[in-house]
PDB file of C-alpha atoms in Angstrom:
ATOM      1  CA  UNK A  83      35.490-355.918 -54.635  1.00 49.00           C
ATOM      2  CA  UNK A  84      31.865-356.639 -53.994  1.00 52.00           C
ATOM      3  CA  UNK A  85      31.346-358.329 -50.660  1.00 52.00           C
ATOM      4  CA  UNK A  86      28.450-360.564 -49.730  1.00 53.00           C
ATOM      5  CA  UNK A  87      27.903-360.929 -46.017  1.00 53.00           C
ATOM      6  CA  UNK A  88      25.767-363.704 -44.506  1.00 52.00           C
ATOM      7  CA  UNK A  89      25.064-364.739 -40.948  1.00 55.00           C
ATOM      8  CA  UNK A  90      25.730-368.344 -39.950  1.00 54.00           C
ATOM      9  CA  UNK A  91      24.044-370.325 -37.177  1.00 55.00           C
ATOM     10  CA  UNK A  92      26.792-369.324 -34.738  1.00 55.00           C
ATOM     11  CA  UNK A  93      26.233-365.638 -35.454  1.00 56.00           C
ATOM     12  CA  UNK A  94      29.585-365.450 -37.233  1.00 54.00           C
ATOM     13  CA  UNK A  95      29.642-363.397 -40.366  1.00 56.00           C
ATOM     14  CA  UNK A  96      30.923-365.164 -43.476  1.00 52.00           C
ATOM     15  CA  UNK A  97      32.340-362.928 -46.114  1.00 54.00           C
ATOM     16  CA  UNK A  98      32.312-364.157 -49.692  1.00 60.00           C
ATOM     17  CA  UNK A  99      34.220-362.243 -52.269  1.00 66.00           C
ATOM     18  CA  UNK A 100      32.646-361.937 -55.677  1.00 65.00           C
ATOM     19  CA  UNK A 101      34.796-360.891 -58.603  1.00 69.00           C
ATOM     20  CA  UNK A 102      34.123-357.364 -59.709  1.00 74.00           C
ATOM     21  CA  UNK A 103      33.329-356.760 -63.342  1.00 73.00           C
ATOM     22  CA  UNK A 104      35.856-354.625 -65.109  1.00 72.00           C
ATOM     23  CA  UNK A 105      34.243-351.576 -66.598  1.00 72.00           C
ATOM     24  CA  UNK A 106      34.671-351.142 -70.312  1.00 70.00           C
ATOM     25  CA  UNK A 107      37.445-348.674 -70.911  1.00 78.00           C
ATOM     26  CA  UNK A 108      38.370-346.837 -74.018  1.00 80.00           C
ATOM     27  CA  UNK A 109      42.098-346.614 -74.403  1.00 92.00           C
ATOM     28  CA  UNK A 110      44.051-344.617 -76.924  1.00 91.00           C
ATOM     29  CA  UNK A 111      45.523-347.825 -78.295  1.00 93.00           C
ATOM     30  CA  UNK A 112      42.041-349.302 -78.782  1.00 94.00           C
ATOM     31  CA  UNK A 113      40.758-346.153 -80.465  1.00 95.00           C
ATOM     32  CA  UNK A 114      43.769-346.092 -82.785  1.00 96.00           C
ATOM     33  CA  UNK A 115      43.264-349.746 -83.749  1.00 96.00           C
ATOM     34  CA  UNK A 116      39.576-349.102 -84.459  1.00 96.00           C
ATOM     35  CA  UNK A 117      40.432-346.086 -86.614  1.00 97.00           C
ATOM     36  CA  UNK A 118      43.159-348.021 -88.413  1.00 97.00           C
ATOM     37  CA  UNK A 119      40.757-350.860 -89.236  1.00 96.00           C
ATOM     38  CA  UNK A 120      37.855-348.671 -90.378  1.00 97.00           C
ATOM     39  CA  UNK A 121      39.873-346.185 -92.389  1.00 98.00           C
ATOM     40  CA  UNK A 122      42.304-348.801 -93.668  1.00 97.00           C
ATOM     41  CA  UNK A 123      39.424-350.765 -95.187  1.00 96.00           C
ATOM     42  CA  UNK A 124      37.802-347.566 -96.469  1.00 97.00           C
ATOM     43  CA  UNK A 125      40.914-346.239 -98.196  1.00 98.00           C
ATOM     44  CA  UNK A 126      41.782-349.643 -99.651  1.00 97.00           C
ATOM     45  CA  UNK A 127      38.303-350.027-101.134  1.00 96.00           C
ATOM     46  CA  UNK A 128      38.038-346.465-102.376  1.00 95.00           C
ATOM     47  CA  UNK A 129      41.512-346.604-103.877  1.00 97.00           C
ATOM     48  CA  UNK A 130      40.820-349.922-105.580  1.00 97.00           C
ATOM     49  CA  UNK A 131      37.829-348.341-107.311  1.00 95.00           C
ATOM     50  CA  UNK A 132      40.139-345.688-108.722  1.00 96.00           C
ATOM     51  CA  UNK A 133      42.737-348.285-109.751  1.00 97.00           C
ATOM     52  CA  UNK A 134      40.060-350.075-111.791  1.00 96.00           C
ATOM     53  CA  UNK A 135      39.731-346.942-113.897  1.00 95.00           C
ATOM     54  CA  UNK A 136      42.890-348.003-115.768  1.00 95.00           C
ATOM     55  CA  UNK A 137      40.357-349.694-118.068  1.00 94.00           C
ATOM     56  CA  UNK A 138      39.430-347.165-120.742  1.00 93.00           C
ATOM     57  CA  UNK A 139      35.790-348.306-120.873  1.00 92.00           C
ATOM     58  CA  UNK A 140      35.362-347.848-117.126  1.00 92.00           C
ATOM     59  CA  UNK A 141      37.149-344.507-117.233  1.00 93.00           C
ATOM     60  CA  UNK A 142      34.826-343.304-120.000  1.00 92.00           C
ATOM     61  CA  UNK A 143      31.753-344.163-117.893  1.00 91.00           C
ATOM     62  CA  UNK A 144      33.115-342.961-114.542  1.00 90.00           C
ATOM     63  CA  UNK A 145      32.253-339.225-114.828  1.00 90.00           C
ATOM     64  CA  UNK A 146      28.577-340.164-114.748  1.00 90.00           C
ATOM     65  CA  UNK A 147      29.022-341.389-111.187  1.00 88.00           C
ATOM     66  CA  UNK A 148      31.745-338.995-109.994  1.00 91.00           C
ATOM     67  CA  UNK A 149      31.810-335.607-111.695  1.00 91.00           C
ATOM     68  CA  UNK A 150      35.383-334.652-110.810  1.00 93.00           C
ATOM     69  CA  UNK A 151      36.789-337.659-112.705  1.00 94.00           C
ATOM     70  CA  UNK A 152      36.169-335.717-115.927  1.00 92.00           C
ATOM     71  CA  UNK A 153      38.623-333.011-114.784  1.00 94.00           C
ATOM     72  CA  UNK A 154      41.496-335.375-113.971  1.00 94.00           C
ATOM     73  CA  UNK A 155      43.632-337.447-116.343  1.00 95.00           C
ATOM     74  CA  UNK A 156      43.130-341.186-116.186  1.00 96.00           C
ATOM     75  CA  UNK A 157      46.722-341.842-115.115  1.00 96.00           C
ATOM     76  CA  UNK A 158      46.403-339.442-112.161  1.00 97.00           C
ATOM     77  CA  UNK A 159      43.218-341.128-110.936  1.00 97.00           C
ATOM     78  CA  UNK A 160      44.912-344.537-111.108  1.00 97.00           C
ATOM     79  CA  UNK A 161      47.968-343.145-109.287  1.00 97.00           C
ATOM     80  CA  UNK A 162      45.756-341.687-106.532  1.00 97.00           C
ATOM     81  CA  UNK A 163      44.043-345.077-106.285  1.00 97.00           C
ATOM     82  CA  UNK A 164      47.333-346.911-105.908  1.00 98.00           C
ATOM     83  CA  UNK A 165      48.384-344.469-103.167  1.00 97.00           C
ATOM     84  CA  UNK A 166      45.073-344.980-101.352  1.00 98.00           C
ATOM     85  CA  UNK A 167      45.263-348.791-101.577  1.00 97.00           C
ATOM     86  CA  UNK A 168      48.837-348.838-100.292  1.00 97.00           C
ATOM     87  CA  UNK A 169      47.990-346.292 -97.600  1.00 98.00           C
ATOM     88  CA  UNK A 170      44.919-348.223 -96.472  1.00 97.00           C
ATOM     89  CA  UNK A 171      46.834-351.479 -96.248  1.00 96.00           C
ATOM     90  CA  UNK A 172      49.713-349.599 -94.603  1.00 97.00           C
ATOM     91  CA  UNK A 173      47.424-348.357 -91.831  1.00 97.00           C
ATOM     92  CA  UNK A 174      46.793-351.933 -90.728  1.00 96.00           C
ATOM     93  CA  UNK A 175      49.374-354.518 -91.749  1.00 94.00           C
ATOM     94  CA  UNK A 176      52.754-353.162 -90.578  1.00 95.00           C
ATOM     95  CA  UNK A 177      51.444-352.467 -87.076  1.00 94.00           C
ATOM     96  CA  UNK A 178      49.591-355.776 -86.905  1.00 93.00           C
ATOM     97  CA  UNK A 179      52.566-357.822 -88.059  1.00 92.00           C
ATOM     98  CA  UNK A 180      54.943-355.657 -85.977  1.00 93.00           C
ATOM     99  CA  UNK A 181      57.296-355.751 -88.947  1.00 90.00           C
ATOM    100  CA  UNK A 182      58.404-352.229 -89.833  1.00 93.00           C
ATOM    101  CA  UNK A 183      55.545-350.693 -87.784  1.00 95.00           C
ATOM    102  CA  UNK A 184      56.958-347.232 -88.537  1.00 96.00           C
ATOM    103  CA  UNK A 185      55.236-347.609 -91.921  1.00 96.00           C
ATOM    104  CA  UNK A 186      51.828-347.211 -90.252  1.00 97.00           C
ATOM    105  CA  UNK A 187      52.275-343.553 -89.213  1.00 98.00           C
ATOM    106  CA  UNK A 188      53.941-342.866 -92.568  1.00 98.00           C
ATOM    107  CA  UNK A 189      50.880-344.314 -94.333  1.00 98.00           C
ATOM    108  CA  UNK A 190      48.682-342.087 -92.176  1.00 98.00           C
ATOM    109  CA  UNK A 191      50.781-339.039 -93.052  1.00 98.00           C
ATOM    110  CA  UNK A 192      50.645-339.869 -96.761  1.00 98.00           C
ATOM    111  CA  UNK A 193      46.870-340.271 -96.664  1.00 98.00           C
ATOM    112  CA  UNK A 194      46.572-336.985 -94.753  1.00 98.00           C
ATOM    113  CA  UNK A 195      48.537-335.235 -97.497  1.00 98.00           C
ATOM    114  CA  UNK A 196      46.351-336.877-100.144  1.00 97.00           C
ATOM    115  CA  UNK A 197      43.190-335.618 -98.426  1.00 98.00           C
ATOM    116  CA  UNK A 198      44.589-332.093 -98.011  1.00 98.00           C
ATOM    117  CA  UNK A 199      45.359-331.993-101.732  1.00 97.00           C
ATOM    118  CA  UNK A 200      41.907-333.411-102.515  1.00 97.00           C
ATOM    119  CA  UNK A 201      40.234-330.739-100.362  1.00 98.00           C
ATOM    120  CA  UNK A 202      42.200-328.019-102.163  1.00 97.00           C
ATOM    121  CA  UNK A 203      41.239-329.495-105.533  1.00 97.00           C
ATOM    122  CA  UNK A 204      37.549-329.535-104.616  1.00 97.00           C
ATOM    123  CA  UNK A 205      37.677-325.972-103.249  1.00 97.00           C
ATOM    124  CA  UNK A 206      39.234-324.716-106.486  1.00 97.00           C
ATOM    125  CA  UNK A 207      36.490-326.481-108.478  1.00 96.00           C
ATOM    126  CA  UNK A 208      33.766-325.074-106.212  1.00 96.00           C
ATOM    127  CA  UNK A 209      32.755-328.554-105.003  1.00 95.00           C
ATOM    128  CA  UNK A 210      32.352-327.458-101.395  1.00 97.00           C
ATOM    129  CA  UNK A 211      30.072-330.360-100.485  1.00 96.00           C
ATOM    130  CA  UNK A 212      32.997-332.789-100.910  1.00 96.00           C
ATOM    131  CA  UNK A 213      35.411-330.886 -98.658  1.00 97.00           C
ATOM    132  CA  UNK A 214      34.020-332.061 -95.268  1.00 98.00           C
ATOM    133  CA  UNK A 215      34.573-335.700 -96.270  1.00 97.00           C
ATOM    134  CA  UNK A 216      38.170-334.888 -97.233  1.00 97.00           C
ATOM    135  CA  UNK A 217      38.701-333.117 -93.915  1.00 97.00           C
ATOM    136  CA  UNK A 218      37.220-336.012 -91.938  1.00 97.00           C
ATOM    137  CA  UNK A 219      39.342-338.592 -93.768  1.00 98.00           C
ATOM    138  CA  UNK A 220      42.445-336.422 -93.523  1.00 97.00           C
ATOM    139  CA  UNK A 221      41.841-335.706 -89.842  1.00 97.00           C
ATOM    140  CA  UNK A 222      41.428-339.386 -89.021  1.00 97.00           C
ATOM    141  CA  UNK A 223      44.580-340.203 -90.973  1.00 98.00           C
ATOM    142  CA  UNK A 224      46.469-337.446 -89.155  1.00 98.00           C
ATOM    143  CA  UNK A 225      45.241-338.758 -85.807  1.00 97.00           C
ATOM    144  CA  UNK A 226      46.465-342.248 -86.688  1.00 98.00           C
ATOM    145  CA  UNK A 227      49.806-340.856 -87.857  1.00 98.00           C
ATOM    146  CA  UNK A 228      50.329-338.798 -84.694  1.00 97.00           C
ATOM    147  CA  UNK A 229      49.055-341.539 -82.425  1.00 96.00           C
ATOM    148  CA  UNK A 230      51.246-344.253 -83.871  1.00 97.00           C
ATOM    149  CA  UNK A 231      54.272-342.001 -84.265  1.00 96.00           C
ATOM    150  CA  UNK A 232      54.510-340.496 -80.768  1.00 94.00           C
ATOM    151  CA  UNK A 233      51.605-341.334 -78.469  1.00 94.00           C
ATOM    152  CA  UNK A 234      51.171-345.117 -78.826  1.00 95.00           C
ATOM    153  CA  UNK A 235      53.798-346.446 -81.239  1.00 95.00           C
ATOM    154  CA  UNK A 236      53.888-350.139 -82.028  1.00 94.00           C
ATOM    155  CA  UNK A 237      57.220-351.733 -81.195  1.00 94.00           C
ATOM    156  CA  UNK A 238      58.808-354.008 -83.773  1.00 94.00           C
ATOM    157  CA  UNK A 239      58.938-357.678 -82.837  1.00 92.00           C
ATOM    158  CA  UNK A 240      60.484-360.832 -84.251  1.00 91.00           C
ATOM    159  CA  UNK A 241      58.599-362.448 -87.087  1.00 86.00           C
ATOM    160  CA  UNK A 242      56.553-365.461 -86.023  1.00 87.00           C
ATOM    161  CA  UNK A 243      53.974-367.632 -87.743  1.00 89.00           C
ATOM    162  CA  UNK A 244      51.129-365.878 -85.922  1.00 84.00           C
ATOM    163  CA  UNK A 245      52.466-362.481 -86.949  1.00 83.00           C
ATOM    164  CA  UNK A 246      52.347-363.644 -90.553  1.00 86.00           C
ATOM    165  CA  UNK A 247      48.951-365.370 -90.411  1.00 91.00           C
ATOM    166  CA  UNK A 248      46.950-362.544 -88.814  1.00 88.00           C
ATOM    167  CA  UNK A 249      47.979-359.890 -91.350  1.00 89.00           C
ATOM    168  CA  UNK A 250      47.470-362.417 -94.152  1.00 91.00           C
ATOM    169  CA  UNK A 251      43.939-363.050 -92.848  1.00 93.00           C
ATOM    170  CA  UNK A 252      43.304-359.294 -92.748  1.00 91.00           C
ATOM    171  CA  UNK A 253      44.618-358.931 -96.287  1.00 92.00           C
ATOM    172  CA  UNK A 254      42.230-361.677 -97.424  1.00 94.00           C
ATOM    173  CA  UNK A 255      39.410-359.847 -95.615  1.00 93.00           C
ATOM    174  CA  UNK A 256      40.314-356.594 -97.393  1.00 93.00           C
ATOM    175  CA  UNK A 257      40.205-358.381-100.732  1.00 93.00           C
ATOM    176  CA  UNK A 258      36.912-360.137-100.012  1.00 94.00           C
ATOM    177  CA  UNK A 259      35.143-357.254 -98.277  1.00 92.00           C
ATOM    178  CA  UNK A 260      36.340-354.309-100.342  1.00 93.00           C
ATOM    179  CA  UNK A 261      38.094-355.299-103.564  1.00 94.00           C
ATOM    180  CA  UNK A 262      35.634-357.942-104.761  1.00 94.00           C
ATOM    181  CA  UNK A 263      32.463-355.872-104.153  1.00 93.00           C
ATOM    182  CA  UNK A 264      34.093-352.791-105.670  1.00 92.00           C
ATOM    183  CA  UNK A 265      35.213-354.731-108.728  1.00 93.00           C
ATOM    184  CA  UNK A 266      31.778-356.333-109.118  1.00 93.00           C
ATOM    185  CA  UNK A 267      29.946-353.021-108.755  1.00 91.00           C
ATOM    186  CA  UNK A 268      32.155-351.184-111.198  1.00 89.00           C
ATOM    187  CA  UNK A 269      32.118-353.893-113.851  1.00 88.00           C
ATOM    188  CA  UNK A 270      28.487-355.049-113.623  1.00 87.00           C
ATOM    189  CA  UNK A 271      26.385-352.089-112.497  1.00 75.00           C
ATOM    190  CA  UNK A 272      25.411-349.306-114.867  1.00 69.00           C
ATOM    191  CA  UNK A 273      26.186-345.805-113.590  1.00 58.00           C
TER     192      UNK A 273
END
């Protein structure tokens, strides 16, 4: 503690204790939550963009913006999108609600597998510039999976109103911050 010493009129030292500021610490749990939030939102938004390609008109225009879409069947792109949306939401909500939190590392593992397959696909096509992004996303997903599986797992807890409201608020935020802008961009902006 920080001490402040002052002399009184009787030459007696008064010692006042001032509270010490806690230094900012980075903990593994905090880093994992930050990664879960950032990559959960990213995967949910990116996946939702792929899900929107179920519309034939959007699918026909999509290769102008993303070249590899032309090499993949429409149904596979939509399936990948669904996996990414579920994985992104799975990185956040089960751990936050503490209801089946084991789903969070499983979502991370599934997204890691998706990114490994994506990297292989891009290597085969000679699209080497896209591989580092796949490795970064896959690495972050693997870190979340390992961290929440063994290092800092989230313990299940009884369901309460607060444990329902917080994840619901996050789900609304995902919809408003990722789904709505993605939908608007894909339906109203020319590629």
